[in-house]
Amino acid sequence: MLTEINFDGLIGPSHNYAGLSLGNLASARNAGETAFPRAAALQGLAKMQANLALGLPQGLLLPHDRPDDAWLASLATDNATAEPRLRAAAWSASAMWAANAATVSPAPDTADGRCHLSVANLVTMPHRSHEWPQTLRQLRVAFADETQFMVHGPVPPPFGDEGAANHMRLCPKHGEAGLEIFVYGESSGPFPARQHRQASEAISRRHGLDPARTLFVRQSDEAIAAGAFHNDVVAVANETVLFAHEQAFADRERAHEQIMSRAPWAQIIEVPAQAVSLADAIRSYLFNAQLVSLPNGDGMALVLPTEARNTPRVWNWLETMIAGNGPIRRLIPVDVRQSMANGGGPACLRLRVVCDPASVDPRFLLDGDKIDRLSALVDIFWPEAIHPDDLTSTTFMTQIRTARAELLAALDLAELG
Ligand code: SUG
């Protein structure tokens, strides 16, 4: 029985605001602020609990060992002597944004009938470029069943790949063959394009996708320049619905025409720029919602950041949409403000995998009790507050390592230590 499972990245104990992501406006705005890792992780766990209560299966990916001493050593430095930006990069809790962990092609789409996952290389941003080895180790444990899954290493540099954040899938039902849409950038504007077309094409080949059910769509330069450093800041897809901003794609008409000719059963719900500007879309993160199919045929819901509710033009547009007779029936705001302050909304925090839950290592799956136990653990072990100046503190380092060790022990995943 193929089901969509959302694997959320648990926000790690080193969560901090170091302003590391050029082109991510929230990260730049909050550089140097004090972060609250405990509150951050509890917000993420509350979102998982709320999604579980909607009847949606929920999985987990784990924070990485931080600071990444091996990475610093490969640069012939260490935490005590590294220059501050390099040190901050080694401490980053950015693996929380699981939408950047990998690109996933579910079994019905692939030539060998297995679900393929390609870990993202994240080469554009130094603080994210060293995530993939620890992510890959986790994916190889969680999806170890080789009759069901194929887990690939990263596409080699220089081809930037940021995973599922630049990949959308339209299908009649999760368990049926779908159209996979890869969105790449080619910006010559102020901010880098992080997803390269060559990387997306390589992934489609290694996943064994059918070219007739695969599209490569260029993200608009305006969107990147306005702060949409990933496509999932301006568009989201679920089953038959693509929900997108009018300025998400470089050649809007062609993109829509290509999508509708390959997926005639799909529906594009577009938010006009006149109703919601790109700036408001990016500030409110309305598209960084989890667009989910509710169980029992109750239609779809958008699990959005509370910032969307607090932006009147955005909320008015959404309320008008809900009042109509469309497929999206519910708006569910969630508070993930600690992650949002680094540019990560509800959709950034999760990796969607369509598979049979019985084929996943159960240590990566959650139920309500397990979420309660993890919340209690976070309450005890996660630091309350971190300022970038704290990153030289050996006391903090010990606290963060202890917190992760406790988590691994609680999940029976000490092998990832
Ligand atoms: O890569 N922020 C992340 C946010 C990722 C959001 N993910 C998706 N859109 N799917 C990024 O820019 C900020 C870290 C810092 O500044 O300390 C950061 O990495």
Short mmCIF file of C-alpha atoms and ligand atoms in Angstrom, two decimals:
data_model
loop_
_atom_site.label_atom_id
_atom_site.label_comp_id
_atom_site.label_asym_id
_atom_site.label_seq_id
_atom_site.Cartn_x
_atom_site.Cartn_y
_atom_site.Cartn_z
CA MET A 1 0.00 0.00 0.00
CA LEU A 2 1.81 3.16 -1.20
CA THR A 3 1.30 6.19 1.02
CA GLU A 4 2.91 9.61 1.25
CA ILE A 5 5.01 9.93 4.40
CA ASN A 6 6.38 13.30 5.48
CA PHE A 7 9.81 12.90 7.09
CA ASP A 8 10.46 16.06 9.09
CA GLY A 9 13.95 17.17 10.05
CA LEU A 10 14.11 17.51 13.82
CA ILE A 11 15.55 20.97 14.52
CA GLY A 12 18.97 20.43 16.01
CA PRO A 13 20.37 21.75 19.30
CA SER A 14 22.85 24.05 17.49
CA HIS A 15 20.10 26.03 15.67
CA ASN A 16 21.42 29.59 15.33
CA TYR A 17 21.20 32.72 13.18
CA ALA A 18 24.52 33.32 11.42
CA GLY A 19 23.24 34.89 8.19
CA LEU A 20 24.89 32.26 6.03
CA SER A 21 22.52 32.03 3.06
CA LEU A 22 22.97 34.69 0.38
CA GLY A 23 19.65 35.17 -1.40
CA ASN A 24 17.61 33.98 1.58
CA LEU A 25 16.20 37.25 2.89
CA ALA A 26 15.10 35.93 6.30
CA SER A 27 18.55 34.46 6.99
CA ALA A 28 20.18 37.83 6.18
CA ARG A 29 17.60 39.82 8.18
CA ASN A 30 18.12 37.77 11.33
CA ALA A 31 21.91 37.44 11.17
CA GLY A 32 23.40 37.88 14.63
CA GLU A 33 20.09 37.46 16.50
CA THR A 34 19.73 35.10 19.43
CA ALA A 35 18.10 31.80 18.41
CA PHE A 36 16.06 29.51 20.66
CA PRO A 37 16.86 25.89 19.73
CA ARG A 38 14.57 24.32 22.34
CA ALA A 39 11.55 26.37 21.26
CA ALA A 40 12.49 25.74 17.62
CA ALA A 41 12.54 21.95 18.00
CA LEU A 42 9.31 21.98 20.02
CA GLN A 43 7.60 24.02 17.28
CA GLY A 44 8.69 21.44 14.71
CA LEU A 45 7.51 18.54 16.88
CA ALA A 46 4.14 20.28 17.44
CA LYS A 47 3.73 20.54 13.66
CA MET A 48 4.46 16.80 13.33
CA GLN A 49 1.93 16.04 16.08
CA ALA A 50 -0.71 18.21 14.39
CA ASN A 51 -0.16 16.51 11.02
CA LEU A 52 -0.39 13.11 12.66
CA ALA A 53 -3.69 14.21 14.22
CA LEU A 54 -4.96 14.95 10.69
CA GLY A 55 -4.44 11.25 9.97
CA LEU A 56 -1.19 11.69 8.02
CA PRO A 57 1.74 9.30 8.54
CA GLN A 58 4.80 11.02 9.96
CA GLY A 59 8.50 10.24 9.84
CA LEU A 60 11.66 11.85 11.21
CA LEU A 61 15.17 12.69 10.06
CA LEU A 62 17.80 13.45 12.69
CA PRO A 63 19.99 16.46 13.37
CA HIS A 64 23.62 16.05 12.37
CA ASP A 65 26.68 15.92 14.59
CA ARG A 66 27.71 19.56 15.10
CA PRO A 67 30.13 21.22 14.88
CA ASP A 68 31.31 19.18 11.90
CA ASP A 69 34.89 18.63 13.07
CA ALA A 70 35.74 16.37 10.13
CA TRP A 71 34.77 19.11 7.68
CA LEU A 72 36.82 21.70 9.56
CA ALA A 73 39.73 19.26 9.62
CA SER A 74 39.45 18.78 5.85
CA LEU A 75 39.96 22.56 5.64
CA ALA A 76 43.02 22.25 7.91
CA THR A 77 41.39 24.12 10.77
CA ASP A 78 39.35 23.45 13.93
CA ASN A 79 36.60 25.04 15.94
CA ALA A 80 38.94 27.07 18.15
CA THR A 81 40.92 28.65 15.32
CA ALA A 82 38.53 28.71 12.32
CA GLU A 83 37.50 32.13 11.04
CA PRO A 84 33.99 32.97 12.31
CA ARG A 85 32.00 32.28 9.12
CA LEU A 86 33.65 28.91 8.66
CA ARG A 87 33.00 28.08 12.30
CA ALA A 88 29.34 29.08 11.94
CA ALA A 89 29.09 26.92 8.81
CA ALA A 90 30.38 23.94 10.81
CA TRP A 91 27.74 24.53 13.52
CA SER A 92 24.77 25.07 11.22
CA ALA A 93 21.65 23.08 12.02
CA SER A 94 20.55 23.47 8.39
CA ALA A 95 19.94 19.72 7.96
CA MET A 96 16.58 20.48 9.64
CA TRP A 97 15.27 21.54 6.21
CA ALA A 98 14.61 18.03 5.02
CA ALA A 99 13.12 19.21 1.71
CA ASN A 100 16.77 19.73 0.77
CA ALA A 101 17.89 16.28 1.90
CA ALA A 102 17.17 14.41 -1.34
CA THR A 103 15.08 14.17 -4.49
CA VAL A 104 12.58 11.33 -4.34
CA SER A 105 11.01 9.49 -7.28
CA PRO A 106 8.37 7.05 -6.05
CA ALA A 107 8.22 3.50 -7.41
CA PRO A 108 5.38 4.01 -9.93
CA ASP A 109 7.54 6.56 -11.79
CA THR A 110 10.77 4.59 -12.14
CA ALA A 111 11.98 2.02 -14.65
CA ASP A 112 12.90 -0.61 -12.04
CA GLY A 113 9.76 -0.11 -9.93
CA ARG A 114 11.71 0.95 -6.84
CA CYS A 115 11.54 4.27 -5.02
CA HIS A 116 14.74 6.19 -5.85
CA LEU A 117 16.31 8.80 -3.58
CA SER A 118 19.29 10.99 -4.56
CA VAL A 119 20.95 12.80 -1.70
CA ALA A 120 21.38 16.52 -2.52
CA ASN A 121 24.92 17.89 -2.81
CA LEU A 122 23.91 21.42 -1.69
CA VAL A 123 27.20 22.71 -3.11
CA THR A 124 26.17 26.34 -3.57
CA MET A 125 26.21 27.25 0.13
CA PRO A 126 29.33 26.28 2.13
CA HIS A 127 27.36 25.64 5.33
CA ARG A 128 25.09 23.19 3.49
CA SER A 129 27.74 21.55 1.31
CA HIS A 130 28.89 19.25 4.12
CA GLU A 131 25.41 17.93 4.98
CA TRP A 132 25.19 15.16 2.44
CA PRO A 133 27.46 12.48 4.03
CA GLN A 134 25.44 12.38 7.26
CA THR A 135 22.15 12.64 5.36
CA LEU A 136 23.20 9.75 3.13
CA ARG A 137 24.04 7.59 6.15
CA GLN A 138 20.55 8.16 7.54
CA LEU A 139 18.80 7.52 4.23
CA ARG A 140 20.74 4.26 3.86
CA VAL A 141 19.46 3.12 7.26
CA ALA A 142 15.89 4.39 6.94
CA PHE A 143 15.44 3.04 3.39
CA ALA A 144 17.70 0.00 3.61
CA ASP A 145 15.23 -2.41 1.95
CA GLU A 146 16.81 -2.77 -1.48
CA THR A 147 13.78 -4.51 -2.94
CA GLN A 148 11.85 -1.27 -2.42
CA PHE A 149 14.41 1.54 -2.45
CA MET A 150 17.50 2.71 -4.29
CA VAL A 151 19.48 5.38 -2.43
CA HIS A 152 21.97 7.29 -4.61
CA GLY A 153 24.95 9.41 -3.62
CA PRO A 154 25.16 13.07 -4.65
CA VAL A 155 25.46 14.42 -8.18
CA PRO A 156 29.09 15.60 -8.48
CA PRO A 157 29.98 19.28 -8.31
CA PRO A 158 29.89 21.81 -9.87
CA PHE A 159 26.27 20.97 -10.64
CA GLY A 160 24.22 22.35 -7.75
CA ASP A 161 21.40 20.19 -6.45
CA GLU A 162 19.10 21.18 -3.59
CA GLY A 163 16.80 18.17 -3.59
CA ALA A 164 13.03 18.00 -3.33
CA ALA A 165 12.70 21.77 -2.80
CA ASN A 166 13.09 22.09 -6.59
CA HIS A 167 11.09 19.05 -7.58
CA MET A 168 7.32 18.65 -7.84
CA ARG A 169 5.18 15.68 -8.67
CA LEU A 170 1.68 15.65 -10.12
CA CYS A 171 -0.25 12.38 -10.20
CA PRO A 172 -3.86 11.20 -10.13
CA LYS A 173 -3.13 9.51 -6.74
CA HIS A 174 0.13 9.22 -4.78
CA GLY A 175 0.44 5.52 -5.62
CA GLU A 176 0.01 5.99 -9.38
CA ALA A 177 2.53 7.05 -12.03
CA GLY A 178 2.99 10.81 -12.15
CA LEU A 179 4.61 13.73 -13.90
CA GLU A 180 7.88 14.78 -12.26
CA ILE A 181 8.71 18.46 -12.66
CA PHE A 182 12.28 19.62 -11.99
CA VAL A 183 12.68 23.38 -11.55
CA TYR A 184 16.14 24.82 -12.18
CA GLY A 185 17.56 28.33 -12.07
CA GLU A 186 19.88 30.32 -14.32
CA SER A 187 20.02 33.61 -12.53
CA SER A 188 22.36 36.38 -13.54
CA GLY A 189 20.82 38.59 -10.85
CA PRO A 190 22.09 39.43 -7.37
CA PHE A 191 21.56 35.96 -5.92
CA PRO A 192 22.83 32.53 -7.00
CA ALA A 193 20.68 29.94 -8.78
CA ARG A 194 21.18 26.92 -6.55
CA GLN A 195 19.58 24.24 -8.73
CA HIS A 196 21.37 23.50 -11.99
CA ARG A 197 19.57 21.93 -14.92
CA GLN A 198 22.42 19.42 -15.45
CA ALA A 199 21.95 18.13 -11.89
CA SER A 200 18.20 17.69 -12.37
CA GLU A 201 18.74 15.88 -15.67
CA ALA A 202 21.30 13.56 -14.09
CA ILE A 203 18.83 12.70 -11.32
CA SER A 204 16.04 11.96 -13.78
CA ARG A 205 18.38 9.58 -15.66
CA ARG A 206 19.65 7.74 -12.61
CA HIS A 207 16.10 7.41 -11.25
CA GLY A 208 15.04 5.84 -14.55
CA LEU A 209 12.22 8.30 -15.22
CA ASP A 210 10.20 8.14 -18.40
CA PRO A 211 11.02 11.26 -20.49
CA ALA A 212 7.35 11.48 -21.47
CA ARG A 213 6.50 12.01 -17.79
CA THR A 214 9.38 14.33 -16.90
CA LEU A 215 9.67 18.10 -17.31
CA PHE A 216 12.46 20.60 -16.74
CA VAL A 217 11.10 24.06 -16.05
CA ARG A 218 13.18 27.16 -15.53
CA GLN A 219 12.50 29.22 -12.43
CA SER A 220 12.01 32.94 -13.15
CA ASP A 221 14.93 35.25 -12.49
CA GLU A 222 12.50 37.69 -10.80
CA ALA A 223 11.56 35.03 -8.28
CA ILE A 224 15.22 34.32 -7.41
CA ALA A 225 15.99 38.05 -7.20
CA ALA A 226 12.96 38.56 -4.93
CA GLY A 227 14.30 35.91 -2.51
CA ALA A 228 12.84 32.62 -3.81
CA PHE A 229 16.10 30.72 -3.40
CA HIS A 230 14.19 27.46 -3.91
CA ASN A 231 11.14 26.78 -6.08
CA ASP A 232 9.18 25.63 -3.02
CA VAL A 233 9.05 29.26 -1.89
CA VAL A 234 6.79 30.08 -4.88
CA ALA A 235 5.08 26.78 -5.82
CA VAL A 236 3.89 23.49 -4.32
CA ALA A 237 2.23 20.44 -5.88
CA ASN A 238 0.19 17.59 -4.47
CA GLU A 239 -1.54 14.83 -6.44
CA THR A 240 -3.66 16.65 -9.08
CA VAL A 241 -2.98 20.22 -7.91
CA LEU A 242 -0.20 22.66 -8.66
CA PHE A 243 -0.46 25.78 -6.49
CA ALA A 244 1.90 28.47 -7.79
CA HIS A 245 2.59 32.17 -7.99
CA GLU A 246 2.10 33.79 -11.38
CA GLN A 247 5.81 34.73 -11.49
CA ALA A 248 7.22 31.39 -10.35
CA PHE A 249 8.41 30.21 -13.78
CA ALA A 250 10.51 31.92 -16.45
CA ASP A 251 8.11 31.15 -19.31
CA ARG A 252 4.75 30.83 -17.58
CA GLU A 253 2.59 30.05 -20.64
CA ARG A 254 4.95 27.39 -21.93
CA ALA A 255 5.32 25.80 -18.50
CA HIS A 256 1.54 25.62 -18.02
CA GLU A 257 1.02 24.28 -21.52
CA GLN A 258 3.68 21.57 -21.08
CA ILE A 259 2.28 20.55 -17.72
CA MET A 260 -1.33 20.37 -18.90
CA SER A 261 -0.47 18.45 -22.08
CA ARG A 262 1.36 15.79 -20.05
CA ALA A 263 -1.05 15.77 -17.10
CA PRO A 264 -4.47 16.71 -18.52
CA TRP A 265 -6.14 15.59 -15.28
CA ALA A 266 -4.18 18.21 -13.29
CA GLN A 267 -5.31 21.64 -12.17
CA ILE A 268 -3.14 24.72 -11.77
CA ILE A 269 -4.24 27.13 -9.06
CA GLU A 270 -2.38 30.32 -9.70
CA VAL A 271 -2.08 33.32 -7.42
CA PRO A 272 -1.92 36.47 -9.56
CA ALA A 273 0.87 38.97 -8.87
CA GLN A 274 -1.78 41.67 -8.77
CA ALA A 275 -3.43 40.00 -5.75
CA VAL A 276 -0.24 38.90 -3.97
CA SER A 277 3.11 40.41 -4.96
CA LEU A 278 6.23 38.23 -5.09
CA ALA A 279 7.50 40.22 -2.09
CA ASP A 280 4.38 39.37 -0.03
CA ALA A 281 4.50 35.74 -1.16
CA ILE A 282 8.11 35.46 0.00
CA ARG A 283 7.60 37.36 3.25
CA SER A 284 4.55 35.28 4.17
CA TYR A 285 5.81 31.96 2.72
CA LEU A 286 2.28 31.09 1.62
CA PHE A 287 3.61 28.64 -0.99
CA ASN A 288 5.98 27.01 1.47
CA ALA A 289 2.94 25.18 2.73
CA GLN A 290 2.47 21.47 3.00
CA LEU A 291 -0.29 20.78 0.49
CA VAL A 292 -1.67 17.48 1.76
CA SER A 293 -4.51 15.12 0.81
CA LEU A 294 -6.67 14.56 3.87
CA PRO A 295 -7.74 11.00 4.57
CA ASN A 296 -11.33 9.87 3.91
CA GLY A 297 -11.67 11.92 0.71
CA ASP A 298 -11.89 15.18 2.64
CA GLY A 299 -10.00 17.08 -0.05
CA MET A 300 -6.73 18.89 0.42
CA ALA A 301 -5.41 21.15 3.15
CA LEU A 302 -2.65 23.75 3.18
CA VAL A 303 -0.51 23.60 6.31
CA LEU A 304 0.89 27.11 6.27
CA PRO A 305 3.11 29.27 8.45
CA THR A 306 1.26 31.67 10.78
CA GLU A 307 3.05 34.45 8.86
CA ALA A 308 0.61 33.79 5.97
CA ARG A 309 -2.35 34.48 8.27
CA ASN A 310 -0.66 37.65 9.46
CA THR A 311 -0.29 39.06 5.94
CA PRO A 312 -3.76 40.47 5.11
CA ARG A 313 -3.56 40.38 1.29
CA VAL A 314 -2.36 36.78 1.42
CA TRP A 315 -4.95 35.64 3.92
CA ASN A 316 -7.79 37.39 2.05
CA TRP A 317 -6.81 35.66 -1.16
CA LEU A 318 -6.64 32.28 0.57
CA GLU A 319 -9.99 32.75 2.29
CA THR A 320 -11.62 33.60 -1.03
CA MET A 321 -10.07 30.47 -2.56
CA ILE A 322 -11.39 28.28 0.25
CA ALA A 323 -14.86 29.76 -0.10
CA GLY A 324 -14.93 28.54 -3.72
CA ASN A 325 -15.49 24.96 -4.72
CA GLY A 326 -11.86 24.02 -5.37
CA PRO A 327 -9.84 21.01 -4.25
CA ILE A 328 -8.12 22.89 -1.38
CA ARG A 329 -10.65 22.95 1.45
CA ARG A 330 -8.76 23.83 4.63
CA LEU A 331 -6.12 26.30 5.81
CA ILE A 332 -4.12 25.15 8.81
CA PRO A 333 -1.64 27.72 10.18
CA VAL A 334 1.29 26.37 12.21
CA ASP A 335 3.87 28.25 14.26
CA VAL A 336 7.38 27.42 13.03
CA ARG A 337 8.73 30.93 13.60
CA GLN A 338 12.19 29.86 14.75
CA SER A 339 12.74 28.03 11.46
CA MET A 340 11.01 30.76 9.45
CA ALA A 341 13.52 33.30 10.78
CA ASN A 342 16.16 31.36 8.83
CA GLY A 343 13.94 31.07 5.74
CA GLY A 344 12.47 27.62 6.39
CA GLY A 345 8.69 27.16 6.41
CA PRO A 346 6.52 24.08 6.98
CA ALA A 347 7.34 22.59 3.56
CA CYS A 348 11.11 23.13 3.96
CA LEU A 349 11.04 21.05 7.12
CA ARG A 350 9.80 17.89 5.44
CA LEU A 351 10.84 15.34 2.84
CA ARG A 352 7.98 13.51 1.16
CA VAL A 353 8.46 9.83 0.39
CA VAL A 354 5.69 7.82 -1.27
CA CYS A 355 6.22 4.20 -0.23
CA ASP A 356 4.83 1.33 1.79
CA PRO A 357 5.34 2.38 5.46
CA ALA A 358 6.12 -1.27 6.29
CA SER A 359 9.25 -1.02 4.11
CA VAL A 360 10.75 1.85 6.15
CA ASP A 361 12.97 1.26 9.18
CA PRO A 362 10.43 1.84 11.99
CA ARG A 363 12.94 3.81 14.03
CA PHE A 364 12.36 6.69 11.58
CA LEU A 365 8.56 6.60 11.94
CA LEU A 366 6.60 8.45 14.61
CA ASP A 367 3.41 8.03 16.57
CA GLY A 368 1.91 10.42 19.10
CA ASP A 369 3.62 8.85 22.12
CA LYS A 370 7.01 8.92 20.47
CA ILE A 371 6.57 12.61 19.62
CA ASP A 372 5.67 13.29 23.28
CA ARG A 373 8.79 11.43 24.41
CA LEU A 374 10.98 13.37 21.98
CA SER A 375 9.45 16.66 23.14
CA ALA A 376 10.30 15.78 26.75
CA LEU A 377 13.86 14.96 25.71
CA VAL A 378 14.22 18.24 23.81
CA ASP A 379 12.91 20.08 26.86
CA ILE A 380 15.71 18.65 28.96
CA PHE A 381 18.68 18.60 26.60
CA TRP A 382 18.30 21.32 23.91
CA PRO A 383 19.89 24.69 24.82
CA GLU A 384 17.37 27.39 25.49
CA ALA A 385 19.23 30.12 23.57
CA ILE A 386 22.26 30.46 21.26
CA HIS A 387 23.96 33.59 19.98
CA PRO A 388 26.60 33.35 17.20
CA ASP A 389 29.21 34.46 19.78
CA ASP A 390 28.52 31.23 21.71
CA LEU A 391 29.98 29.07 18.94
CA THR A 392 33.45 29.13 20.48
CA SER A 393 32.13 27.79 23.80
CA THR A 394 33.27 24.28 24.65
CA THR A 395 30.43 24.07 27.21
CA PHE A 396 27.93 24.58 24.41
CA MET A 397 29.73 22.07 22.28
CA THR A 398 29.46 19.45 25.00
CA GLN A 399 25.80 20.29 25.60
CA ILE A 400 24.96 19.92 21.90
CA ARG A 401 26.79 16.63 21.55
CA THR A 402 25.13 15.27 24.70
CA ALA A 403 21.71 16.30 23.39
CA ARG A 404 22.25 14.41 20.13
CA ALA A 405 23.64 11.34 21.91
CA GLU A 406 20.52 11.26 24.12
CA LEU A 407 18.32 11.49 21.04
CA LEU A 408 20.13 8.64 19.26
CA ALA A 409 19.85 6.49 22.38
CA ALA A 410 16.13 7.25 22.73
CA LEU A 411 15.53 6.24 19.10
CA ASP A 412 17.78 3.18 19.29
CA LEU A 413 19.93 4.71 16.54
CA ALA A 414 23.30 4.83 18.30
CA GLU A 415 24.83 3.44 15.07
CA LEU A 416 24.49 6.97 13.64
CA GLY A 417 26.69 8.41 16.39
O1 SUG B 1 19.20 26.82 2.56
N1 SUG B 1 18.51 28.53 5.52
C1 SUG B 1 18.13 27.53 4.56
C2 SUG B 1 16.63 27.46 4.42
C3 SUG B 1 16.20 26.29 3.58
C4 SUG B 1 14.75 26.30 3.27
N2 SUG B 1 14.40 25.16 2.51
C5 SUG B 1 13.52 25.12 1.51
N3 SUG B 1 13.09 26.21 0.91
N4 SUG B 1 13.14 23.99 1.08
C6 SUG B 1 18.80 27.78 3.21
O2 SUG B 1 18.90 28.95 2.82
C7 SUG B 1 20.09 29.72 6.96
C8 SUG B 1 21.27 29.39 7.84
C9 SUG B 1 21.89 30.60 8.48
O3 SUG B 1 21.82 31.71 7.92
O4 SUG B 1 22.46 30.46 9.57
C10 SUG B 1 19.77 28.60 6.00
O5 SUG B 1 20.61 27.80 5.67
#
